[in-house]
Tab-separated table of C-alpha atoms in Angstrom:
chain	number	residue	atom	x	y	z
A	177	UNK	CA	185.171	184.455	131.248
A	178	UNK	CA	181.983	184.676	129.181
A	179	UNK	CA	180.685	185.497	125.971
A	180	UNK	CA	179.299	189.301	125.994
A	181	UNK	CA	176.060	189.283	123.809
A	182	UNK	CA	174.302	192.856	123.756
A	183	UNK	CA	170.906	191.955	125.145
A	184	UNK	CA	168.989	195.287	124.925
A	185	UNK	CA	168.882	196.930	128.543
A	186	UNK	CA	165.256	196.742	128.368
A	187	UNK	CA	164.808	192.743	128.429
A	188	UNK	CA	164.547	190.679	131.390
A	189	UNK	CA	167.652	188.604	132.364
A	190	UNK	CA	167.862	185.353	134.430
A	191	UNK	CA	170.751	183.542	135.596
A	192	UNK	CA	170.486	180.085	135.048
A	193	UNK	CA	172.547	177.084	135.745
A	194	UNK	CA	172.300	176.243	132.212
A	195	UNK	CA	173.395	179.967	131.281
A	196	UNK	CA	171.715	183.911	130.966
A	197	UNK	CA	168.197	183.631	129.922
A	198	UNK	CA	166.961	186.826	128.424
A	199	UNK	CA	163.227	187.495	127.328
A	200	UNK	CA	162.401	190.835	125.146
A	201	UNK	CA	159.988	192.919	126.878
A	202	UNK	CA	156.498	191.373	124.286
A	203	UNK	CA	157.638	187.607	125.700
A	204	UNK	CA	157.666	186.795	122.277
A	205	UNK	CA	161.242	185.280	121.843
A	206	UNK	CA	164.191	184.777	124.089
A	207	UNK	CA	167.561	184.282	124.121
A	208	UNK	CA	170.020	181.492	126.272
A	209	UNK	CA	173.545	182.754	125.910
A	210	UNK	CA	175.534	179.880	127.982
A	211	UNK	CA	179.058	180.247	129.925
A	212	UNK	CA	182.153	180.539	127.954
A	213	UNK	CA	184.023	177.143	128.787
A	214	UNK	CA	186.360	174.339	127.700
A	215	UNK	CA	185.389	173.764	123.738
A	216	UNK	CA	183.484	171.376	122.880
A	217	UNK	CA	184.748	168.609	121.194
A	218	UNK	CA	182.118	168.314	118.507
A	219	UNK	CA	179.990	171.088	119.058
A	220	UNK	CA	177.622	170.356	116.184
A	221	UNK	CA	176.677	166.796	117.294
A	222	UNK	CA	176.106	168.475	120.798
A	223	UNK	CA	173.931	171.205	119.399
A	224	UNK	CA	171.598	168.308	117.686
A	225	UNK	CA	171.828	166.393	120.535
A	226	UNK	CA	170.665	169.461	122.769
A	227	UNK	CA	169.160	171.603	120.024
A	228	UNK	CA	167.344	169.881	116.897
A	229	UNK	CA	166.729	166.422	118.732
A	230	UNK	CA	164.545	164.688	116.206
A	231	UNK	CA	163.716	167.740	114.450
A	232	UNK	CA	165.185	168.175	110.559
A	233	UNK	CA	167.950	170.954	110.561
A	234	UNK	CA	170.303	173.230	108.708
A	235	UNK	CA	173.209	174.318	109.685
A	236	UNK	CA	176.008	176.818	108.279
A	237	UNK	CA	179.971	177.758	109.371
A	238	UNK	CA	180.119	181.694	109.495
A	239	UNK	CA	181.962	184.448	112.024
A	240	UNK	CA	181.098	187.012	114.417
A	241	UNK	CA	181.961	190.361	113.247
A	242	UNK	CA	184.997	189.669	115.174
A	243	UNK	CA	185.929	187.023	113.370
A	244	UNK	CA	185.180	184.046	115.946
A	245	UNK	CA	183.955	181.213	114.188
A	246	UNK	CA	180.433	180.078	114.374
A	247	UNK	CA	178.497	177.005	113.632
A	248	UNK	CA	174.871	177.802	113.635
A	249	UNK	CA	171.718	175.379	113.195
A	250	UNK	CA	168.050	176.454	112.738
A	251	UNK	CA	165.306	174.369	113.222
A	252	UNK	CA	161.704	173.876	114.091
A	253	UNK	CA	160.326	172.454	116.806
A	254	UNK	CA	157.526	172.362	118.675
A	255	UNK	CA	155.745	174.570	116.359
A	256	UNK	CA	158.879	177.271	117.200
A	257	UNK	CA	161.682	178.192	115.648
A	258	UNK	CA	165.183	177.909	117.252
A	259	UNK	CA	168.840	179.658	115.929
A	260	UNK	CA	171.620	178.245	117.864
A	261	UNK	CA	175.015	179.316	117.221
A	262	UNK	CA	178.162	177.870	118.725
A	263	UNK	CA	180.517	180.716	118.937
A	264	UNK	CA	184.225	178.869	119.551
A	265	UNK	CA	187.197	181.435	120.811
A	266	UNK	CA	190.591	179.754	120.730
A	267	UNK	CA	190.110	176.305	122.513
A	268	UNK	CA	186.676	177.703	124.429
A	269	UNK	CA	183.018	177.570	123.800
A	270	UNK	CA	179.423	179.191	124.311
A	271	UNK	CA	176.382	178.819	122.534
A	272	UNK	CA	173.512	181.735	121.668
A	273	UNK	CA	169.997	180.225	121.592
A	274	UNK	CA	167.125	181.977	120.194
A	275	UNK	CA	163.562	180.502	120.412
A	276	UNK	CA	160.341	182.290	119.281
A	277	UNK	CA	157.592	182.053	117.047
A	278	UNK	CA	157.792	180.867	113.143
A	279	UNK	CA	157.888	183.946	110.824
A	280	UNK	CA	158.509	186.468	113.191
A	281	UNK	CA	161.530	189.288	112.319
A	282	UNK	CA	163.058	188.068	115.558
A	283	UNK	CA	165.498	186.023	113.587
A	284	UNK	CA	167.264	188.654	112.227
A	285	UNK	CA	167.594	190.154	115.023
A	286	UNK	CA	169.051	186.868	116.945
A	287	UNK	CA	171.911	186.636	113.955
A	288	UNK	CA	172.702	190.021	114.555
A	289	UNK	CA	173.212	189.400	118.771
A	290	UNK	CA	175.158	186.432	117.126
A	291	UNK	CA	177.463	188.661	114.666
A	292	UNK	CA	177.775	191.031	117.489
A	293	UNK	CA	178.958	188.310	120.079
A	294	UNK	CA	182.452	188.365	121.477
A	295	UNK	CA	184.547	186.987	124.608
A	296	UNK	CA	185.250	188.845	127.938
A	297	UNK	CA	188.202	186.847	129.079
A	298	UNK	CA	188.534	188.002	132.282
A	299	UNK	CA	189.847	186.257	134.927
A	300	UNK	CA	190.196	186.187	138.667
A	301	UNK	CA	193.821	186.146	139.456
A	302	UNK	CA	196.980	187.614	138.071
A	303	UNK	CA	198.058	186.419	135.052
A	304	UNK	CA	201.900	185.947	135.730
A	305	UNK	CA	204.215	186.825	138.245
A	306	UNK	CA	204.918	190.307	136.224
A	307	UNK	CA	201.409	191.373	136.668
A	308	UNK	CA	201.524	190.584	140.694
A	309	UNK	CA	205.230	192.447	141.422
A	310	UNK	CA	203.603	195.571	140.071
A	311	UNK	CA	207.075	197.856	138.833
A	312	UNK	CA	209.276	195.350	140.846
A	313	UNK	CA	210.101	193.117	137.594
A	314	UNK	CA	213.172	195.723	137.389
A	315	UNK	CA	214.318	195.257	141.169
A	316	UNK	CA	214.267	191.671	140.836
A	317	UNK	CA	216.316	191.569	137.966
A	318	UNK	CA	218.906	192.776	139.713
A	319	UNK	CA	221.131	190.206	141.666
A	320	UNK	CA	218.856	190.239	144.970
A	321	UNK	CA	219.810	191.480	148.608
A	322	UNK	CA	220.504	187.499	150.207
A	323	UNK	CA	220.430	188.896	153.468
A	324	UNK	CA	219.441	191.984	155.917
B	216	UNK	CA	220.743	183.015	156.284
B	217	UNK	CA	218.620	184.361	159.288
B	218	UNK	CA	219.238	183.008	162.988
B	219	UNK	CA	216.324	181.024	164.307
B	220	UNK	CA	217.597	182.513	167.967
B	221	UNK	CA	217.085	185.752	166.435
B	222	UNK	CA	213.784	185.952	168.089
B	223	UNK	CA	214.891	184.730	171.093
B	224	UNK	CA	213.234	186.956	174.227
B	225	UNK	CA	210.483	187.815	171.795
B	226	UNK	CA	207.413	187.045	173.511
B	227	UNK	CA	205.042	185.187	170.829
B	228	UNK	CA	201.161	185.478	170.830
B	229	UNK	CA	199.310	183.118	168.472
B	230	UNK	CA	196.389	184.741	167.227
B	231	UNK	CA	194.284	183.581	165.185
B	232	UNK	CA	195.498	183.687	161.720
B	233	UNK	CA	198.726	184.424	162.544
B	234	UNK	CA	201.089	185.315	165.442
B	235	UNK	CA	202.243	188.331	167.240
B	236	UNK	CA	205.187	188.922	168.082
B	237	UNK	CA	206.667	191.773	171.059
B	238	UNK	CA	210.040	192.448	171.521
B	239	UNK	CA	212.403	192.116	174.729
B	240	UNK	CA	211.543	195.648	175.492
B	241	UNK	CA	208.037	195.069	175.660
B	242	UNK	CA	205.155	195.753	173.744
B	243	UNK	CA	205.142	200.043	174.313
B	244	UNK	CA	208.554	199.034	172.333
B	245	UNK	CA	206.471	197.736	169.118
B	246	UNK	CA	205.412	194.428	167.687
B	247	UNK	CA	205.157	192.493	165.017
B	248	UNK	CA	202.580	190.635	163.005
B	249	UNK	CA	203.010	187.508	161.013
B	250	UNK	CA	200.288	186.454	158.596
B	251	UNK	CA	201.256	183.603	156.946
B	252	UNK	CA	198.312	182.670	154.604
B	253	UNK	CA	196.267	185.417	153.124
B	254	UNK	CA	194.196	184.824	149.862
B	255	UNK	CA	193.068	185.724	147.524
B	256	UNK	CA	196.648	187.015	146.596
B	257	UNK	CA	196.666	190.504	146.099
B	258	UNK	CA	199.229	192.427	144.011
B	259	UNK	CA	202.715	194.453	145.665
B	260	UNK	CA	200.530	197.642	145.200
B	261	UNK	CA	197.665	196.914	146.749
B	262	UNK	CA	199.405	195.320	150.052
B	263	UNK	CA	201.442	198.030	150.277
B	264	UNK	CA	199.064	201.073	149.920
B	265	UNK	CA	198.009	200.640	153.335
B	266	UNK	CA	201.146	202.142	154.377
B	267	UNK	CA	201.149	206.007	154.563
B	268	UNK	CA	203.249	208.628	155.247
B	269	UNK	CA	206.483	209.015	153.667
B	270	UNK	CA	207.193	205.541	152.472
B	271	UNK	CA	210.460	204.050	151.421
B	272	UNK	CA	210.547	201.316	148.915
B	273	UNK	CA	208.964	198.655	148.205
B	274	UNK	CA	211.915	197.384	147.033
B	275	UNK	CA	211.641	193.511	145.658
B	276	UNK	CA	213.556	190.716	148.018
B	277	UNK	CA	213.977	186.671	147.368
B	278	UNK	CA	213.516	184.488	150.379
B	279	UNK	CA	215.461	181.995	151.390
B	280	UNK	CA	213.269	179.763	150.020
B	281	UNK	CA	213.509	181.320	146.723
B	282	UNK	CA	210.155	182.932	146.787
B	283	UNK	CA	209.437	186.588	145.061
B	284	UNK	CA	208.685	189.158	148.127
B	285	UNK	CA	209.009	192.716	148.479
B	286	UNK	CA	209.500	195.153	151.477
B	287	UNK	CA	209.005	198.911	152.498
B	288	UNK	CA	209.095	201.255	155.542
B	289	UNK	CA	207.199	204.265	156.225
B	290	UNK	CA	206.784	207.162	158.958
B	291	UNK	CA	203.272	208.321	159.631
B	292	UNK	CA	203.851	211.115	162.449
B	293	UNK	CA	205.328	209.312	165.391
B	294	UNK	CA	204.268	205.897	163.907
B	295	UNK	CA	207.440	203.967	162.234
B	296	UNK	CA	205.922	200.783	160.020
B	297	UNK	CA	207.977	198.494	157.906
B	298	UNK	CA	205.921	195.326	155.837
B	299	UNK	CA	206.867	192.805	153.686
B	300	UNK	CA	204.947	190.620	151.799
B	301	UNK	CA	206.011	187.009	150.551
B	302	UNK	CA	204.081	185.481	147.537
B	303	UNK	CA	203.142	182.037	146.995
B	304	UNK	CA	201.218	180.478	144.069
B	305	UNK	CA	197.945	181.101	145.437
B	306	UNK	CA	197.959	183.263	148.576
B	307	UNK	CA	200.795	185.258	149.982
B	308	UNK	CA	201.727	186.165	153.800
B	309	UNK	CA	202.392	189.594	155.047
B	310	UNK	CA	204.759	190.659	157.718
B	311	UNK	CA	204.076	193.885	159.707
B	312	UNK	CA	206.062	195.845	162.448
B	313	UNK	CA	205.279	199.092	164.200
B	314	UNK	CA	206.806	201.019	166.854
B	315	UNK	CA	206.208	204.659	168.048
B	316	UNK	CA	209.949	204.836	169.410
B	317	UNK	CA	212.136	206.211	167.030
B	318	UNK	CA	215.078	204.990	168.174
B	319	UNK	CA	213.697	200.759	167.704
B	320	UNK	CA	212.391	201.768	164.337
B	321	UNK	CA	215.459	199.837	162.926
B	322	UNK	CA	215.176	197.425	165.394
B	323	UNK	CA	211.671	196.741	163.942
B	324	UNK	CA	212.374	197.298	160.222
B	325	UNK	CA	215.422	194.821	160.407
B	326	UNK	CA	213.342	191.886	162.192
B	327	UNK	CA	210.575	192.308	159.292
B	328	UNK	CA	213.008	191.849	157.048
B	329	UNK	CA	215.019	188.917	158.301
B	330	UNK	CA	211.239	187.408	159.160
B	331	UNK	CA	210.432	188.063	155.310
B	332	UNK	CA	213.798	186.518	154.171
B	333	UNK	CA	213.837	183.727	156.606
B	334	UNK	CA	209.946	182.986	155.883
B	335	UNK	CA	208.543	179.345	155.437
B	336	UNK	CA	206.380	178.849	152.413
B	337	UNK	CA	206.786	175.239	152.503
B	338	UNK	CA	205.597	174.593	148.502
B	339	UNK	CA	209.178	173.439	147.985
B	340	UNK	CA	211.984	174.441	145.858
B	341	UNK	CA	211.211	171.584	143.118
B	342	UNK	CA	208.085	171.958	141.926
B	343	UNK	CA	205.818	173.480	138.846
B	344	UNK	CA	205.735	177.081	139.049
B	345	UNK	CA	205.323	181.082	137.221
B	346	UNK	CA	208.816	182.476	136.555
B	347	UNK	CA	209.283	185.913	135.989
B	348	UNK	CA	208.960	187.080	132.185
B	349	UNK	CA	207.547	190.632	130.311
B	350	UNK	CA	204.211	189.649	129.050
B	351	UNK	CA	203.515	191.246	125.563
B	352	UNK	CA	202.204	195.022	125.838
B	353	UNK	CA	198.285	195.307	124.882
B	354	UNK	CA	197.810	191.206	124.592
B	355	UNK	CA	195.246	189.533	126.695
B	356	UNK	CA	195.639	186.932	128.790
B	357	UNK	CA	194.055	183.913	129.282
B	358	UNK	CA	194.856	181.778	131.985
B	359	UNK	CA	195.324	178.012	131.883
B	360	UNK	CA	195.969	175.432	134.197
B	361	UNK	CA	200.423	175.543	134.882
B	362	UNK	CA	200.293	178.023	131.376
B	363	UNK	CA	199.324	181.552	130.447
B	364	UNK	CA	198.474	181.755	126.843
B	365	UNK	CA	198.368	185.776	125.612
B	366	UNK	CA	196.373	186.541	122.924
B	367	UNK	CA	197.218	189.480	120.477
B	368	UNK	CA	194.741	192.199	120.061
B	369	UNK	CA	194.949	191.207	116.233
B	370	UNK	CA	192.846	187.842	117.089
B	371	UNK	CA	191.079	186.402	115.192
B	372	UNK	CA	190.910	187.697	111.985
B	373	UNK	CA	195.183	187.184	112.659
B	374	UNK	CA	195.848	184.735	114.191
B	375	UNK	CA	198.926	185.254	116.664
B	376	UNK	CA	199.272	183.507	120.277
B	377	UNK	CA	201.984	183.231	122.674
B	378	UNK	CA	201.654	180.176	125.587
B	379	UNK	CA	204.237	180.695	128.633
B	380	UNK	CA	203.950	177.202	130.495
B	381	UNK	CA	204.747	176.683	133.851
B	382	UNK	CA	208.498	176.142	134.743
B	383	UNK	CA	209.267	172.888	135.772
B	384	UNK	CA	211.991	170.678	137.475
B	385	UNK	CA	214.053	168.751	135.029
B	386	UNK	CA	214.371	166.142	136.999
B	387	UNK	CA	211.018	164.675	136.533
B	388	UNK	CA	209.124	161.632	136.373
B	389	UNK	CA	206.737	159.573	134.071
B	390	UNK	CA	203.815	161.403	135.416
B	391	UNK	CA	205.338	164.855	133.783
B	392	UNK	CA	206.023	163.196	130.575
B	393	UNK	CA	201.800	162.355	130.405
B	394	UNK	CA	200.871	165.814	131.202
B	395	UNK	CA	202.902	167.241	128.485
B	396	UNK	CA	201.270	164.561	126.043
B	397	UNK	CA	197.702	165.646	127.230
B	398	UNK	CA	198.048	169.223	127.453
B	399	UNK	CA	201.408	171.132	126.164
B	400	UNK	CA	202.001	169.107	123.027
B	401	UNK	CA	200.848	169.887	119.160
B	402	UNK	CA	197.265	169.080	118.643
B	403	UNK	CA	197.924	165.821	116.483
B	404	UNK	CA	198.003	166.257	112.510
B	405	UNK	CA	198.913	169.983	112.823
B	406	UNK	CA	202.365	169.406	112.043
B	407	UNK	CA	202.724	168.871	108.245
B	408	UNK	CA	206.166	167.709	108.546
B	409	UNK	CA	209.395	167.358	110.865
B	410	UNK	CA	210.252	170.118	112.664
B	411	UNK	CA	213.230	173.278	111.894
B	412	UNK	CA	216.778	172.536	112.879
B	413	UNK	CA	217.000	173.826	116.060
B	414	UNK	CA	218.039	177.668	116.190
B	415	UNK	CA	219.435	179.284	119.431
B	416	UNK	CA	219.043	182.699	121.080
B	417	UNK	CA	221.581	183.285	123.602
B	418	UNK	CA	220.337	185.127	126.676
B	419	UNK	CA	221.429	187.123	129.534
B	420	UNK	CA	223.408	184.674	132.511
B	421	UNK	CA	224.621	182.559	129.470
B	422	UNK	CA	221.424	180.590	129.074
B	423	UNK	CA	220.381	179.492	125.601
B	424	UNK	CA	217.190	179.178	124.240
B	425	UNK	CA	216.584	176.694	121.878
B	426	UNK	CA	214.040	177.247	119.302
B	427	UNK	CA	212.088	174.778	116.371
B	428	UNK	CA	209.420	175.610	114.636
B	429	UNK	CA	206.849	173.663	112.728
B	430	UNK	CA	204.493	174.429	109.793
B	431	UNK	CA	200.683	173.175	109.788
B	432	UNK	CA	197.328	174.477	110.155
B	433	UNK	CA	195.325	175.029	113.677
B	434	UNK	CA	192.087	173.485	113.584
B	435	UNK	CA	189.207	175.904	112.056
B	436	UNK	CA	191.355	177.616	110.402
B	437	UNK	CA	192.691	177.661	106.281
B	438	UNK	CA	195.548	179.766	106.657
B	439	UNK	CA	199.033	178.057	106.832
B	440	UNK	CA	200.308	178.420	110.573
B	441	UNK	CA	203.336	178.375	112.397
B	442	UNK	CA	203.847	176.872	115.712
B	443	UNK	CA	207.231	177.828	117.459
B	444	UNK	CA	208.770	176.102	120.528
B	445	UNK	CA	211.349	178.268	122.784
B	446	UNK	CA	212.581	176.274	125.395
B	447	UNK	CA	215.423	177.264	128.084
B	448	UNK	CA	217.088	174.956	130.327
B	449	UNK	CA	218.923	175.782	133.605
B	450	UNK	CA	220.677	173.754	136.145
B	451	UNK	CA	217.674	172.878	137.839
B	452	UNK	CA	214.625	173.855	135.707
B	453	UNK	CA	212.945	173.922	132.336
B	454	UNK	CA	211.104	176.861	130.771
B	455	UNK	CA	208.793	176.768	128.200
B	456	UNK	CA	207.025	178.753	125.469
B	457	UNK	CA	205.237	178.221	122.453
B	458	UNK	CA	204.129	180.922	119.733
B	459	UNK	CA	201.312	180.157	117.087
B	460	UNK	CA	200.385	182.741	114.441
B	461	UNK	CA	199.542	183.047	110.391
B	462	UNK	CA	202.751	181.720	108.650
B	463	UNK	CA	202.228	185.287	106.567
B	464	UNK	CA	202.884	187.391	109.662
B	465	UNK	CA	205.756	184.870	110.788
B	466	UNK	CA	208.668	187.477	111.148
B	467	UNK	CA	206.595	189.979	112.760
B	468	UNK	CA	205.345	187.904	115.632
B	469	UNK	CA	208.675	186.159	115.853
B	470	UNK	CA	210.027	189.550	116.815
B	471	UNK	CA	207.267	189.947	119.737
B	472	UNK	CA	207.762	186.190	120.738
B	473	UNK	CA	211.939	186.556	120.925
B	474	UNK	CA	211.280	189.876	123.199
B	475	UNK	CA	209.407	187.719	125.665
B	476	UNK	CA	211.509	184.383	125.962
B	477	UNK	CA	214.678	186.871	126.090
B	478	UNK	CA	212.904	188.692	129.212
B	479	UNK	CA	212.517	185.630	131.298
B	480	UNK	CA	214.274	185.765	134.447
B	481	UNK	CA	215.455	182.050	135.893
B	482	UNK	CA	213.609	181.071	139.318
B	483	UNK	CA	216.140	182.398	142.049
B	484	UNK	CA	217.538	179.230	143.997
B	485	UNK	CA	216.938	177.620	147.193
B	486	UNK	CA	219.334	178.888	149.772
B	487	UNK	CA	218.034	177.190	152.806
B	488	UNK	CA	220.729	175.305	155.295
B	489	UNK	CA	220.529	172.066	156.339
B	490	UNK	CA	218.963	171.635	160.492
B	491	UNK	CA	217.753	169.737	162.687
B	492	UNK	CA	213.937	170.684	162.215
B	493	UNK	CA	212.912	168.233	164.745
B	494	UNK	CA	215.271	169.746	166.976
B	495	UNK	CA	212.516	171.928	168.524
B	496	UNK	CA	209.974	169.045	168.893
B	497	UNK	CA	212.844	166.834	171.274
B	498	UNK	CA	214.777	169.294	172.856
């Protein structure tokens, strides 16, 4: 499962333990998109904690253009500026965070990834026994063969 | 229930992660192949493409056990296969025969079989496990530890979820009771008041599923919600299901949610015999 965010092609992408880093090509901002996990439970005290430390904030409720809810926070620190969103999908979480340069058009461009943001819930696996019997839900239905 | 002598003059080769097995006639006769513990499991399909030729079946098949399995045959030129496959919760085994005698082709096919029917899982007929339902067409899954919940493509914007938990025995202890508090019960304050009178939706094999419903909100959300419980009980297990949605599109995902609790199939029973499994380790 993750949270699909659509990094231009032409960025450079790291896998970190902490998420995907991406940097746009000019270095001038980049973006940490983090795993899609268990939710958590107060995301906006863990975004200050993580995100704004010290640093004054504001924050906002909005939705992707899905309709996921997001809490975002902006704030500046160490003379940058940094949009985190935490993008919840039913009881799972993953933040977006942009960091770059005060003033820059970057910003708009960050909300947009965030609008733009939604969950690939893939998983290894089948999903229930139907999915694994293929067209044998039928056979089984009927009373079964107890012996050869 | 299969003879445990029905292998008897079989010569047995243990190999590796499984065992071999040649009939009386010898091995130019055929043999078989037992793999007991393959993962990651695969689906029927896939284990059975690797048969070719004209291919009979798969056709499903219940262990003794009670575990889900399937079987099928197939001629390849002079080359008669049969395989069956046995599925577990997390791996499966897969039981192979070949011979390129025509005439022990049965011979073959018919020891797969009883092998397949007779196989040892070991998880035990009284324990937490997937049952056999019709997930909703188009939703999308996501998987949960001893759930499924199934998402409709209508999420977010409507809300509309359906949660098929694990069957379990109903004979259970103190332990169960704490892991329905922590993980299968209503997230606390969503219900605004006491639940429906119960409703019931009679099934096929004369179960009954009983049915309450409670209004509330889910958390993040404004609309009004719905949460519905569906819950079936047989002699020896309980199945459960849960639907949450919009109150506004109530009767419409009701509709969706009654199709899948009425396609549940009960877990097929244990039909395993009484021995003396020490019997081998004395004698």
């Amino acid at each position: 499962m993750k949270l699909l965010v659509p990094i231009p092609e032409s960025w450079t992408r790291e896998a970190r333990p902490e998420g995907l880093v991406a940097v746009e090509p000019g270095g001038a901002w980049r973006v940490l998109v983090t795993p899609l996990v268990g939710a958590h439970p107060e995301p906006r005290s863990w975004m200050i904690r993580h995100i704004a430390v010290d640093a004054p904030f504001e924050s906002a409720q909005t939705k992707t253009a899905q309709g996921w809810p997001v809490l975002l926070l902006e704030t500046v620190r160490d003379g940058e500026l940094r949009v985190a969103a935490y993008v919840r999908v039913l009881d799972l979480g993953a933040a977006i965070v942009a960091r770059g340069p005060l003033g820059g058009a970057w910003r708009e461009q960050a909300l947009a990834l965030v609008d733009a943001a939604c969950p690939d819930l893939t998983q290894p696996g089948f999903a229930c026994l139907a999915d694994q019997l293929d067209g044998l839900v039928e056979l089984l239905s009927a009373p079964p063969e107890v012996d050869a | 229930m299969i003879d445990p002598r029905i292998l008897a003059g079989w010569e047995r080769v243990l190999c590796g992660d499984g065992v071999a097995l040649v009939p009386p006639a010898g091995y130019t006769s055929g043999h078989l192949r037992v793999r007991p513990r393959l993962t990651p499991p695969r689906s029927v399909r896939d284990v059975f493409r690797s048969l070719t030729g004209t291919v009979t079946g798969p056709v499903g098949l219940i262990t003794a056990e009670g575990e889900f399995g399937a079987f099928a045959s197939a001629v390849a030129g002079d080359e008669h296969r049969a395989m069956a496959m046995i599925l577990g919760d997390d791996h499966y085994a897969v039981i192979e025969g070949m011979t390129r005698v025509p005439a022990d082709a049965e011979l073959i096919a018919g020891a797969v079989r009883k092998l397949a029917i007779g196989h040892c899982l070991g998880l035990g007929s009284d324990r937490w496990r997937r049952f056999l339902y019709r997930p909703p067409p188009g939703w999308t899954p996501v998987t949960r530890s001893f759930a499924t919940s199934w998402m409709a493509p209508s999420c977010p914007r409507v809300h509309r979820t359906i949660t098929v938990f694990d069957a379990r025995p109903v004979r259970a202890g103190r332990s169960a009771l704490i892991r329905q508090h922590l993980f299968e019960s209503l997230p606390a304050g969503f219900a605004e008041g006491p639940p429906s009178p119960p409703v019931h939706l009679r099934m096929r094999d004369g179960l009954v599923a009983q049915l309450v419903t409670y209004r509330g909100r889910i958390p993040g959300r404004d609309e009004p919600a719905v949460a519905r419980n569906a819950v079936i009980l047989d002699a020896r297990y309980l199945y459960p299901f849960r639907l949450e949605c919009d109150a506004a599109i109530q009767p419409e995902a009701d509709e969706t949610f009654r199709a899948v609790v009425s396609s549940m199939r009960p877990l097929p029973p244990s039909r395993i015999e009484e021995t003396n499994v020490a019997g081998p380790w004395v004698e």
